[in-house]
mmCIF file of C-alpha atoms in Angstrom:
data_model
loop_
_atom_site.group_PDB
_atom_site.id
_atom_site.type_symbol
_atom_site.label_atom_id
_atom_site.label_comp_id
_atom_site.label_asym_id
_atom_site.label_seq_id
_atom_site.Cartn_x
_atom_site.Cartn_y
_atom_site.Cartn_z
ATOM 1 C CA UNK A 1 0.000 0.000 0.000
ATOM 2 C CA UNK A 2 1.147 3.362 -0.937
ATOM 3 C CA UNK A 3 1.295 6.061 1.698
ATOM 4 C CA UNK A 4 -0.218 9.439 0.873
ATOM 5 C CA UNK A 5 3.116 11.811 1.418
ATOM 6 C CA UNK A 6 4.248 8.799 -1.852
ATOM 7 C CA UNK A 7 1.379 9.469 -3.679
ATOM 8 C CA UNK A 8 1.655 13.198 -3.353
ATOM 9 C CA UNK A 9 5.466 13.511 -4.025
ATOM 10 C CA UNK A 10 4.688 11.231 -6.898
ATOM 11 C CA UNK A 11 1.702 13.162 -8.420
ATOM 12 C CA UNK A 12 3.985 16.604 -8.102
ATOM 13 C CA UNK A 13 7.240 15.049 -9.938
ATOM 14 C CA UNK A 14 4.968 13.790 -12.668
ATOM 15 C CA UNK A 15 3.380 17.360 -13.368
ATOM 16 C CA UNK A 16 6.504 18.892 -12.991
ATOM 17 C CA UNK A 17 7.717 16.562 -15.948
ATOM 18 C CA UNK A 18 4.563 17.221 -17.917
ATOM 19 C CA UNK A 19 4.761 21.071 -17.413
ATOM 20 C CA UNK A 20 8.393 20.789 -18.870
ATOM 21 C CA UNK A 21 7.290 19.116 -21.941
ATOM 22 C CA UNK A 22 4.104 21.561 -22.744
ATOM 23 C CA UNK A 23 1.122 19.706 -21.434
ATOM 24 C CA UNK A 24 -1.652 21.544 -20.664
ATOM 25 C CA UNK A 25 -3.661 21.691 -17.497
ATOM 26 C CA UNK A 26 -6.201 19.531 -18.395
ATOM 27 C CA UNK A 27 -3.482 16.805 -19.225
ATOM 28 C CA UNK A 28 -1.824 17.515 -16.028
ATOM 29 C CA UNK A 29 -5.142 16.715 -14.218
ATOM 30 C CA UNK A 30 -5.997 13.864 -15.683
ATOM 31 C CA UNK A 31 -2.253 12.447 -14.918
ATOM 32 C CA UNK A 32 -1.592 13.297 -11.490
ATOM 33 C CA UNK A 33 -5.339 13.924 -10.254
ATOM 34 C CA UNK A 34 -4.340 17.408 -9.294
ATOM 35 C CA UNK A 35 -6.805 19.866 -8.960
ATOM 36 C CA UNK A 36 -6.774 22.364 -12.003
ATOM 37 C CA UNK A 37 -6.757 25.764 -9.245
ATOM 38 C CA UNK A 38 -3.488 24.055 -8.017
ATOM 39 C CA UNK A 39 -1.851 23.102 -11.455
ATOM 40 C CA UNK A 40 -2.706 27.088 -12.212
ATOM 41 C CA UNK A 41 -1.283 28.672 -8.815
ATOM 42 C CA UNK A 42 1.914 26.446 -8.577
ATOM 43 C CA UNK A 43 2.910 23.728 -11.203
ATOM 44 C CA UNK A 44 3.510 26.515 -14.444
ATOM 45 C CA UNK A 45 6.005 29.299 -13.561
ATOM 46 C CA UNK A 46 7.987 31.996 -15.747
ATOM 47 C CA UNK A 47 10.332 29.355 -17.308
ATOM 48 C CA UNK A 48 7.951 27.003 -17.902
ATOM 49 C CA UNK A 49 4.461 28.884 -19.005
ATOM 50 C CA UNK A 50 1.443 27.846 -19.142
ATOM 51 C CA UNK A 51 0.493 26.734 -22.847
ATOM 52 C CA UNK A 52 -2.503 28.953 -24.271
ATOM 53 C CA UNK A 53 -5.619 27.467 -25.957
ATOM 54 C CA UNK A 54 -7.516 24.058 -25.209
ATOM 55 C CA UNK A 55 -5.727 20.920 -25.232
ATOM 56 C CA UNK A 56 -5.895 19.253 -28.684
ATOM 57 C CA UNK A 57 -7.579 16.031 -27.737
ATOM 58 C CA UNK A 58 -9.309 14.386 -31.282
ATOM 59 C CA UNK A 59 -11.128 11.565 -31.780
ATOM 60 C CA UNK A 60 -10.107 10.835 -35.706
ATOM 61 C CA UNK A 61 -6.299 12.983 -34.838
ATOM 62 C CA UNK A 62 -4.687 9.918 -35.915
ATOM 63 C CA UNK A 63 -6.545 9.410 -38.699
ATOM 64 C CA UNK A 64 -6.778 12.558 -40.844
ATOM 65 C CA UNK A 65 -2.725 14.115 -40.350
ATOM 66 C CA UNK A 66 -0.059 13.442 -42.300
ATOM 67 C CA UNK A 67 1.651 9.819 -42.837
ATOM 68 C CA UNK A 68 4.516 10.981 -41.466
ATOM 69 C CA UNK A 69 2.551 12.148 -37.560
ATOM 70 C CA UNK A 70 1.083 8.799 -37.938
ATOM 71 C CA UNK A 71 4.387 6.758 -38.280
ATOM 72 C CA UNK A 72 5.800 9.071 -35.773
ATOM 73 C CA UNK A 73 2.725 8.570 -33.411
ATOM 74 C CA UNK A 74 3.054 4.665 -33.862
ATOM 75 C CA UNK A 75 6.438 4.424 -32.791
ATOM 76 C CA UNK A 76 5.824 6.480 -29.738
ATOM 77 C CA UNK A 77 3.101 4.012 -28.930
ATOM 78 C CA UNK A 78 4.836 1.285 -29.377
ATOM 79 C CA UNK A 79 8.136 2.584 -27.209
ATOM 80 C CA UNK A 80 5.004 3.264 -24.316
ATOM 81 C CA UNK A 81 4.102 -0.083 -24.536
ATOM 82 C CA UNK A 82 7.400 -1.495 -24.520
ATOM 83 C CA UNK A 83 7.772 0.268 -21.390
ATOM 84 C CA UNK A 84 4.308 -0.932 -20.109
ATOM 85 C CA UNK A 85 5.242 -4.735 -20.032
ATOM 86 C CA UNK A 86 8.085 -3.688 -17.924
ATOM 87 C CA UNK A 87 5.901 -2.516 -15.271
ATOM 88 C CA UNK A 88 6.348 0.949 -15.838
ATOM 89 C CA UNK A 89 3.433 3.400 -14.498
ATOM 90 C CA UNK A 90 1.524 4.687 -17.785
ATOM 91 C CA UNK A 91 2.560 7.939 -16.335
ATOM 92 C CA UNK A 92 5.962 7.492 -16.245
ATOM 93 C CA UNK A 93 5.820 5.591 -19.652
ATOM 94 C CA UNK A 94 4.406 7.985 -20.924
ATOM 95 C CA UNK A 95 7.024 10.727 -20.263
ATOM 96 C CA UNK A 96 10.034 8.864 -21.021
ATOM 97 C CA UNK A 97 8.336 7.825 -24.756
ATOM 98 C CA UNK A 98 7.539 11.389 -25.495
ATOM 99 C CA UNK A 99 11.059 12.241 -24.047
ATOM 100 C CA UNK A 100 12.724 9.586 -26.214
ATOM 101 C CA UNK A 101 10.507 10.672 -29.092
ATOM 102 C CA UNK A 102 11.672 14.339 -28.838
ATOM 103 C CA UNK A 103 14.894 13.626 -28.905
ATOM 104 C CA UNK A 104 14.984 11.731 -32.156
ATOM 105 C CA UNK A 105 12.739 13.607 -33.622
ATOM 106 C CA UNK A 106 13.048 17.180 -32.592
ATOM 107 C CA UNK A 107 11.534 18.395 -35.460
ATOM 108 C CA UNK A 108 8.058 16.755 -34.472
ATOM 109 C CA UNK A 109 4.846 18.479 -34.869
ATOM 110 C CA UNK A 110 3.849 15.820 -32.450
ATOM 111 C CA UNK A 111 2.256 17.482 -28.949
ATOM 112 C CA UNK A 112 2.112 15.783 -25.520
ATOM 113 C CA UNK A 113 -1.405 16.517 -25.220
ATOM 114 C CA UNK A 114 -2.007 14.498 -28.682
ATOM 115 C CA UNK A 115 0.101 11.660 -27.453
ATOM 116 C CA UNK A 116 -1.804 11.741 -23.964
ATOM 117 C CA UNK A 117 -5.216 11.684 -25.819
ATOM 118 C CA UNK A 118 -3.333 8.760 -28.110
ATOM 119 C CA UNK A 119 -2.131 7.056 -25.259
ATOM 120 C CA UNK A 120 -5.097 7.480 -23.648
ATOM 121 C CA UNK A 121 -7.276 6.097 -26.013
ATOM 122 C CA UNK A 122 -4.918 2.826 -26.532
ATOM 123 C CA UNK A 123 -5.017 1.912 -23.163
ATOM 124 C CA UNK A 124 -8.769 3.172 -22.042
ATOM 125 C CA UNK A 125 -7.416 5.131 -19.077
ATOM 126 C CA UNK A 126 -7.160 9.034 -18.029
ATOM 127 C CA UNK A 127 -9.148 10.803 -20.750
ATOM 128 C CA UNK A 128 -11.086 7.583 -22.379
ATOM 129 C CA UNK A 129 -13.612 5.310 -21.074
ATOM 130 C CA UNK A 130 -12.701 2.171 -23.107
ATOM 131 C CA UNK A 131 -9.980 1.166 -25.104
ATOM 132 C CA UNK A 132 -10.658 1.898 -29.246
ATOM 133 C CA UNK A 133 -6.907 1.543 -30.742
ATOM 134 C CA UNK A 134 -4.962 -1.604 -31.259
ATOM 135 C CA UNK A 135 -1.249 -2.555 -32.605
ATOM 136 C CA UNK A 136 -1.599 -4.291 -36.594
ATOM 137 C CA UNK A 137 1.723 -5.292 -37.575
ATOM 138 C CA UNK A 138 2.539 -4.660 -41.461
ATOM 139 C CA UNK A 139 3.588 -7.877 -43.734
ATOM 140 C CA UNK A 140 6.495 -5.684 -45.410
ATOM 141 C CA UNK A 141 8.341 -3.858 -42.644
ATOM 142 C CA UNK A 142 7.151 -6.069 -39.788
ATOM 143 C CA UNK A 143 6.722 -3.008 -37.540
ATOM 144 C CA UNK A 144 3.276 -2.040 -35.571
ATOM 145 C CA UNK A 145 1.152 0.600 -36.128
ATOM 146 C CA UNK A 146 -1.661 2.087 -34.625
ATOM 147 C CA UNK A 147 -5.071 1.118 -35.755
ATOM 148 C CA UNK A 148 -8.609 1.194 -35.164
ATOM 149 C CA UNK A 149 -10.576 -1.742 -33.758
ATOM 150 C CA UNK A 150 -11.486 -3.705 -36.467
ATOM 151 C CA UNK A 151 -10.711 -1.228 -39.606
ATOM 152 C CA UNK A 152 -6.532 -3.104 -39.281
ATOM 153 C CA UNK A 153 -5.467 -2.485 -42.841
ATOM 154 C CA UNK A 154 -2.050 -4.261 -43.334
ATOM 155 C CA UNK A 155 -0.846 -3.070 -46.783
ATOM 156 C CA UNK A 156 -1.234 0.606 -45.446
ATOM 157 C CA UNK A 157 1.567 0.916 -42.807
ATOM 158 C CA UNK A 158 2.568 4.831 -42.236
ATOM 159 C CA UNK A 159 6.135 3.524 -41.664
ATOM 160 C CA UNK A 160 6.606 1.849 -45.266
ATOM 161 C CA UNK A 161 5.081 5.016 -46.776
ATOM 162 C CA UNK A 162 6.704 8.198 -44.982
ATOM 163 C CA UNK A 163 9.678 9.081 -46.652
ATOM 164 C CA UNK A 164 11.999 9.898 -43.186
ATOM 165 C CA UNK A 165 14.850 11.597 -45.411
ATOM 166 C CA UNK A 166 12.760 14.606 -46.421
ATOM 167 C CA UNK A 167 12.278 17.019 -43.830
ATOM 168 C CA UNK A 168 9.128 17.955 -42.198
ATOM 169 C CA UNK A 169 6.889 20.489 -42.826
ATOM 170 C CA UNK A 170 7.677 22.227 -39.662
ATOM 171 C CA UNK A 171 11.419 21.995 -40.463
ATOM 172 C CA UNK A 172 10.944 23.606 -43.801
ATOM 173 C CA UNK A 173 8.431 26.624 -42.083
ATOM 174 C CA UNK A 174 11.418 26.667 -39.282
ATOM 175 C CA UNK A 175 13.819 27.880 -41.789
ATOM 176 C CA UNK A 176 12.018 30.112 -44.022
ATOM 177 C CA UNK A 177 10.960 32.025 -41.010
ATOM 178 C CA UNK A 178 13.977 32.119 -39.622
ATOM 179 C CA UNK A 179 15.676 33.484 -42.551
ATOM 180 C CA UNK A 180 19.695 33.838 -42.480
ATOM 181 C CA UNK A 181 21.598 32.548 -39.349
ATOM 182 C CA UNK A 182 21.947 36.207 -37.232
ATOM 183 C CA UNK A 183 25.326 36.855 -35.292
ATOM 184 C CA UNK A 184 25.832 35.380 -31.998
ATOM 185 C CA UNK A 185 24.627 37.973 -29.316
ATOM 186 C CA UNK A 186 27.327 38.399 -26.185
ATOM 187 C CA UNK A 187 26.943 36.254 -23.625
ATOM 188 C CA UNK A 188 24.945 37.919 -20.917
ATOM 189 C CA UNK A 189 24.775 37.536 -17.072
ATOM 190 C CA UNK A 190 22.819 34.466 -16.381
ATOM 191 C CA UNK A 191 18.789 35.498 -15.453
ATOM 192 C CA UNK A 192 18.082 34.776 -11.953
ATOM 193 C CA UNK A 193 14.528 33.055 -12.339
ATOM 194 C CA UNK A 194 11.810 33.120 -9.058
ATOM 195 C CA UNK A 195 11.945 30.243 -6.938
ATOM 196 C CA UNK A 196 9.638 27.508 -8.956
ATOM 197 C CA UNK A 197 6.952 27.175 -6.364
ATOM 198 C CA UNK A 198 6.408 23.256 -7.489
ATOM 199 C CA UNK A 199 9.669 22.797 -6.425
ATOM 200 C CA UNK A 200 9.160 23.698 -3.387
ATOM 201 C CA UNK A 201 6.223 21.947 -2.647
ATOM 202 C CA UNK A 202 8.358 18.621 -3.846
ATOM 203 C CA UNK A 203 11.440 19.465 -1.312
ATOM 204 C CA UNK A 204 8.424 19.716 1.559
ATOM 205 C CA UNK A 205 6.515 16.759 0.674
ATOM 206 C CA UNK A 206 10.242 14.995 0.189
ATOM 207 C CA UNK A 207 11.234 16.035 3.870
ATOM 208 C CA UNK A 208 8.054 14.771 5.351
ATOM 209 C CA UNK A 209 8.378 11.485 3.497
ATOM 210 C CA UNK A 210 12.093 10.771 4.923
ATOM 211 C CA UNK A 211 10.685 11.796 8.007
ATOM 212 C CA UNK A 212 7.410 9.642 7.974
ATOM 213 C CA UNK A 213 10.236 6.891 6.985
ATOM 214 C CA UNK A 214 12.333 7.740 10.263
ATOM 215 C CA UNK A 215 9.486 7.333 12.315
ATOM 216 C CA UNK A 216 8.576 10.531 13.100
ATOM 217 C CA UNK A 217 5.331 11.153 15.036
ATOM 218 C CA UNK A 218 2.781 13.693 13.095
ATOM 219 C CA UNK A 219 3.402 15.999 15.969
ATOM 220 C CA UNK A 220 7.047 16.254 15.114
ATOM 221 C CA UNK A 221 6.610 16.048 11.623
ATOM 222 C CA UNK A 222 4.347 19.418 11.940
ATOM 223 C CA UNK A 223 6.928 21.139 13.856
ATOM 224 C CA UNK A 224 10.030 20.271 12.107
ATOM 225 C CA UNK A 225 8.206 20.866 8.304
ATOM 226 C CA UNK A 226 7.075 24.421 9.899
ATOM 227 C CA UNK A 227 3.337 23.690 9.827
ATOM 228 C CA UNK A 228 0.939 26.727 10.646
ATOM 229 C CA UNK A 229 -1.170 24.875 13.023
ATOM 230 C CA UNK A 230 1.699 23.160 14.790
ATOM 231 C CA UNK A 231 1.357 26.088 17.610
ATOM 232 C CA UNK A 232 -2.167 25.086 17.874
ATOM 233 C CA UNK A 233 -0.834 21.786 20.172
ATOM 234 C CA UNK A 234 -2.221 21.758 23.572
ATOM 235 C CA UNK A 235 -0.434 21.127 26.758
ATOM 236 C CA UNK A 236 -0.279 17.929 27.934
ATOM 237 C CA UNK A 237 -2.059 17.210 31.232
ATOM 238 C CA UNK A 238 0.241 18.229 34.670
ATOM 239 C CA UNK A 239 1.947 20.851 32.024
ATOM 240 C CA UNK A 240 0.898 24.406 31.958
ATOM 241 C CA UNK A 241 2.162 25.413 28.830
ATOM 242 C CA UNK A 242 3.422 22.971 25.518
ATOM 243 C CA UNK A 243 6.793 23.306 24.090
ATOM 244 C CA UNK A 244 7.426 21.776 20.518
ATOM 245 C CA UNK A 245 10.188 19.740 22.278
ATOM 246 C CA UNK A 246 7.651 18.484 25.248
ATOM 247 C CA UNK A 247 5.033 16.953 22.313
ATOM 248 C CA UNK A 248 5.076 13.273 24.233
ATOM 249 C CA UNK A 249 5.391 12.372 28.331
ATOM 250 C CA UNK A 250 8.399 15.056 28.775
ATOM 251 C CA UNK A 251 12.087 12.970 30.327
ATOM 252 C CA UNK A 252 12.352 13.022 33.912
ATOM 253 C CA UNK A 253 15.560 15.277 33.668
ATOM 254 C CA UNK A 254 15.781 14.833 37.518
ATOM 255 C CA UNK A 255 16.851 11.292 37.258
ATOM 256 C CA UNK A 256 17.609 11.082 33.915
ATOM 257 C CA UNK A 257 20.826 9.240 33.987
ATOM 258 C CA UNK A 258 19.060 6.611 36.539
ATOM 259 C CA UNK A 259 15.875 5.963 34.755
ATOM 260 C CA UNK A 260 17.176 6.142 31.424
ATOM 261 C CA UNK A 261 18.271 2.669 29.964
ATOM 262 C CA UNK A 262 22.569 2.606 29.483
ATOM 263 C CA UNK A 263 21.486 1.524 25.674
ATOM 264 C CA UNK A 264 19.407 4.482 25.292
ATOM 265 C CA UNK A 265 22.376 6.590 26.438
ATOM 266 C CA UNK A 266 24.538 5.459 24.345
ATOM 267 C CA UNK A 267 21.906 6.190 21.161
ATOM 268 C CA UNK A 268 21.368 9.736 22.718
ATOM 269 C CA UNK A 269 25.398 10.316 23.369
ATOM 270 C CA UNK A 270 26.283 9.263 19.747
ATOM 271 C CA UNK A 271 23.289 11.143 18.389
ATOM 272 C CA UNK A 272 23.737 13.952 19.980
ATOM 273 C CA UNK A 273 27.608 14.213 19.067
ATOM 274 C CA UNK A 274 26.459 13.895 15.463
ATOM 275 C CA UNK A 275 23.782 16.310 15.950
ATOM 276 C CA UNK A 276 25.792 18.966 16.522
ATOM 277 C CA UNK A 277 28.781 18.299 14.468
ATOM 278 C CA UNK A 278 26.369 18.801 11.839
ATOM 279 C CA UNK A 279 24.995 21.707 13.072
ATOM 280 C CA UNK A 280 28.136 23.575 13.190
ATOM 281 C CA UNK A 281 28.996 22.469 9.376
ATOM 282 C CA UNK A 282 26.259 24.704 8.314
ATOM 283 C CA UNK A 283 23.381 22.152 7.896
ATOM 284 C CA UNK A 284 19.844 23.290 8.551
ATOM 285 C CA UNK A 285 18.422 22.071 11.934
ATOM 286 C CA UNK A 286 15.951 19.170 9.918
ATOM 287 C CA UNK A 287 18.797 18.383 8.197
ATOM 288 C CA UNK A 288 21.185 17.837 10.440
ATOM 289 C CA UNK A 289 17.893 16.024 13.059
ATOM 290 C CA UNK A 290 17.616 13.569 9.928
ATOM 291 C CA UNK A 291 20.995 12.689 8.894
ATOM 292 C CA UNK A 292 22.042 12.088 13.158
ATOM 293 C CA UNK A 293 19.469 9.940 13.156
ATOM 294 C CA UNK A 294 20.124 7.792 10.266
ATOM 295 C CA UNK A 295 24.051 7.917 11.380
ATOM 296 C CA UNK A 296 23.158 6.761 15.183
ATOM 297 C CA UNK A 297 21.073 4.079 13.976
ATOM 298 C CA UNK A 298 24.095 2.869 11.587
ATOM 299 C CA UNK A 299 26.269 2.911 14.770
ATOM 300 C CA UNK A 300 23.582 1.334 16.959
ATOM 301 C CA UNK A 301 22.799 -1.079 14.667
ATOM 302 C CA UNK A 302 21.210 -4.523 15.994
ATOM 303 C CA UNK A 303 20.396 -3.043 19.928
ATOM 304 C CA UNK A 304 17.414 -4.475 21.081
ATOM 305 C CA UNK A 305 15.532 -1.835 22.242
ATOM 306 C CA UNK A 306 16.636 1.260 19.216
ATOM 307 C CA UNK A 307 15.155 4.416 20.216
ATOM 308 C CA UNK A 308 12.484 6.518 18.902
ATOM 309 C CA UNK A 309 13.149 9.707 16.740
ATOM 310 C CA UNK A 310 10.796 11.709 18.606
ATOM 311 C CA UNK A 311 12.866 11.069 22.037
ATOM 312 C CA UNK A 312 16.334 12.003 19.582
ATOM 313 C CA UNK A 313 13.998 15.116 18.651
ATOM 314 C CA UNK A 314 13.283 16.146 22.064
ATOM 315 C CA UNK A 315 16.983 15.505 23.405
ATOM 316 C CA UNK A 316 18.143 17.712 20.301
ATOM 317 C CA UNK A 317 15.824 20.327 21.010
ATOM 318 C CA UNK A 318 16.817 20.307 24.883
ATOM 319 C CA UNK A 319 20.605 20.081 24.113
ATOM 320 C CA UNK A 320 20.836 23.349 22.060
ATOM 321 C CA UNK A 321 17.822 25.176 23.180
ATOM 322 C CA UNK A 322 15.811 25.051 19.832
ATOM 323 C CA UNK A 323 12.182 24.201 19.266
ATOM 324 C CA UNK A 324 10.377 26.107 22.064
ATOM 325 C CA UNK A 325 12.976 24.960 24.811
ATOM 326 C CA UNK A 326 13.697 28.427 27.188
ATOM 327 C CA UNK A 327 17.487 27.337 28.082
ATOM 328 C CA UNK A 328 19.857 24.199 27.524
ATOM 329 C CA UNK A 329 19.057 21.042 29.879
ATOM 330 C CA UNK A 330 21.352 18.689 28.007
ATOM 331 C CA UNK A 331 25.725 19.083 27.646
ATOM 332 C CA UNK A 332 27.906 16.923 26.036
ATOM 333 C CA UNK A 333 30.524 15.770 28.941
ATOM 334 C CA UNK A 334 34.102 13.787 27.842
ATOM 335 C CA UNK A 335 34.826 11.092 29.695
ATOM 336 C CA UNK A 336 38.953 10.745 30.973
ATOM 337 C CA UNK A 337 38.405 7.010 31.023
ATOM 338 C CA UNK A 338 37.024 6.009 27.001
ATOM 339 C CA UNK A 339 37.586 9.794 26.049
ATOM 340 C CA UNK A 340 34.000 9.285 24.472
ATOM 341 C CA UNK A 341 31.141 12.465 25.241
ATOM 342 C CA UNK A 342 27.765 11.423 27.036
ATOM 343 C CA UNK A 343 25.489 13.340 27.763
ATOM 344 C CA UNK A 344 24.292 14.885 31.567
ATOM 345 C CA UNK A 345 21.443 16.161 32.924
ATOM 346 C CA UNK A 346 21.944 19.779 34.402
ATOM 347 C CA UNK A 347 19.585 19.023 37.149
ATOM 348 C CA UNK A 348 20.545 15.791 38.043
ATOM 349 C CA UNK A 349 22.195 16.244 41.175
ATOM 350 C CA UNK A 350 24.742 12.977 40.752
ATOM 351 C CA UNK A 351 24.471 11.760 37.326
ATOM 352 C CA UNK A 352 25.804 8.358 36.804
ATOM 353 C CA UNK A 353 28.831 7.420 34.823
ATOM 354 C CA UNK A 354 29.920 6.787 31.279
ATOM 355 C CA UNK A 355 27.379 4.907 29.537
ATOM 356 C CA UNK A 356 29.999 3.523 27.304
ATOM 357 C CA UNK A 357 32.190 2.445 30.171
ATOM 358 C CA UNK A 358 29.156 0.824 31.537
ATOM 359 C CA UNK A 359 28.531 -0.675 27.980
ATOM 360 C CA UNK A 360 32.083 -1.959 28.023
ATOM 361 C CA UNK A 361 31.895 -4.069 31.252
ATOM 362 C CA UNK A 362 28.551 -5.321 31.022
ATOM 363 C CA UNK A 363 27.822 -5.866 27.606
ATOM 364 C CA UNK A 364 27.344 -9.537 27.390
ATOM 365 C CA UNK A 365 23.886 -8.421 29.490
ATOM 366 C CA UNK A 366 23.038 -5.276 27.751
ATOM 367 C CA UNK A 367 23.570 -6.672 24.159
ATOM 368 C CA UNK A 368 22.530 -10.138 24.622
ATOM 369 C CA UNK A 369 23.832 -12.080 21.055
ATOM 370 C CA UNK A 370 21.007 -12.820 18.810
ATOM 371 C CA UNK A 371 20.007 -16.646 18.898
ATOM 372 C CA UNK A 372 20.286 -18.727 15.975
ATOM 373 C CA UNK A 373 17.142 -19.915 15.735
ATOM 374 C CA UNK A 374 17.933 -22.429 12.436
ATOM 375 C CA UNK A 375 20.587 -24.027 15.212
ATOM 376 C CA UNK A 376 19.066 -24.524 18.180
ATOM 377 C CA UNK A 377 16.190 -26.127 16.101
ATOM 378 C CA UNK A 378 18.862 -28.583 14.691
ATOM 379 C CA UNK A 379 20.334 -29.842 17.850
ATOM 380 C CA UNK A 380 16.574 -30.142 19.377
#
């Protein structure tokens, strides 16, 4: 099952791929189920505008252009299908046929909204109820060709009869607009375009996918993503006021070092050393949250009880002050002994030792060896 941040970050990188090739918002809607006020407001921008008139959806397109569309039409489809019986998404077959088809054949009067409709109407999905076109293979070349059901006419293949040396029509109107070649202009300073506002919207919906994939609670996810109603979160009960740090049953900073498992120490320590060595190279605070995570659980890899990335989100926030928290609770201490940093409670009165040094001694208890279950099934 597909989550919904997938389906979103999916349905934006599509229409940000159809917007670059010219489709037009209807195509974009029926693609990626966007709704058309967002496809106006965000997906088109200043580089990539949005095309003007209606799309060119035609029932009898393929019938009544030239030979040369049609050949170029048929070889499309059959590159999409190609792709198809891969297991590519008709979306993303879609795009990469049209992409491949541009490129060798840049002088194609051939539109993505026509090869939508095409596609469309091969297949029986987006913009067509049923399916009404169907592959005929020709006797001579032995390449397909798009067809009506039931009007397949084998000895009049589009391939066999477009002449592919002459040059299009389009190529020809190209040139005599054009006229002679004009000087090269100086190179100018490059044009600093508007952020595109799609592109945004991807990088968001990216960063609450990685964190949905850490395990981040929808609390934290608000907070860290900079959510407008994440300072709508009530206090928790025996709390008088809600932090974003304090979004679960706060620590017991008190006794922190005494109620807090000597695994779960260790996590925090090498977390939080990561943490802010990231930090001070310059990453962004979700950034650097994401990437200590994903490092600490590299490290920590195979303890039985890993910790939760809201917990490393409240000990980050309480370390450094950040997220609501008034002043720092948390310091990273070195210890003489392992010359490794843990980290102390400021109001814990007498915190306990190294966690590592504890780890050391007594880790035959705290990181029991996973049983071979296969074995001890054998010599039963």
């Amino acid at each position: 099952m597909v989550s919904t941040t997938a389906a979103s970050l999916r349905a934006l990188e599509t229409a940000r791929q159809c917007a670059m090739l010219g489709a037009r918002h209807r195509t974009i809607s029926f693609i990626t189920q966007l709704t058309p006020g967002y496809i106006s407001r965000a997906v088109y921008c200043k580089q990539y505008p949005p095309p003007i008139g209606r799309p060119k959806y035609s029932e009898d397109f393929l019938f009544k252009t030239t030979r040369r569309l049609q050949a170029e039409a048929s070889l499309l489809a059959a590159h999409y299908r190609r792709l198809t019986g891969d297991g590519f998404r008709p979306a993303d077959a879609l795009i990469t046929a049209y992409r491949h088809h541009r490129t060798t054949h840049p002088a194609s009067e051939l539109h993505f909204d026509q090869a939508f409709f095409m596609v469309s109407r091969l297949d029986g999905i987006w913009a067509a109820n049923k399916s009404v076109l169907s592959f005929v293979e020709c006797h001579s070349c032995h390449s397909t060709y798009l067809a009506a059901h039931g009007m397949a006419q084998r000895e009049n293949c589009p391939a066999c009869r477009t002449d592919w040396q002459a040059p299009s029509r389009r190529r020809n109107a190209t040139k005599l607009l054009r006229g002679p070649t004009p000087a090269l202009p100086a190179p100018a300073k490059a044009e600093q375009h508007e952020p595109w506002q799609l592109d945004l919207d991807i990088a968001h919906v990216r960063l609450l996918r990685r964190l949905e994939e850490l395990g981040a609670g929808h609390r934290v996810r608000a907070v860290l993503a900079e959510k407008h109603w994440a300072t709508l979160f009530r206090a928790s009960r025996g709390r008088r006021t809600v932090t974003s740090a304090h979004l679960t049953r706060p620590m017991s900073l008190t006794h922190w070092s005494a109620k807090t498992e000597v695994t779960h120490r260790v996590q925090y320590a090498v977390f939080a050393a990561h943490f802010r060595r990231l930090v001070q190279l310059d990453l962004t605070l979700v950034e650097a949250m994401c990437a200590a995570v994903e490092e600490m659980r590299k490290v920590c890899h195979g303890y039985p009880k890993p910790v939760a990335f809201d917990r490393c989100f409240e000990v980050a926030a309480l370390l450094d002050a950040l997220w609501g928290v008034p002043t720092r609770q948390f310091e990273l201490v070195r210890c003489p002994e392992c010359d490794s940093h843990h980290l102390v409670s400021k109001l814990e009165a007498r915190p306990m030792g190294c966690p590592f040094c504890m780890l050391i001694k007594r880790h035959r208890v705290l990181l029991p060896a996973p049983t071979n279950t296969r074995a001890s099934a054998e010599v039963t």
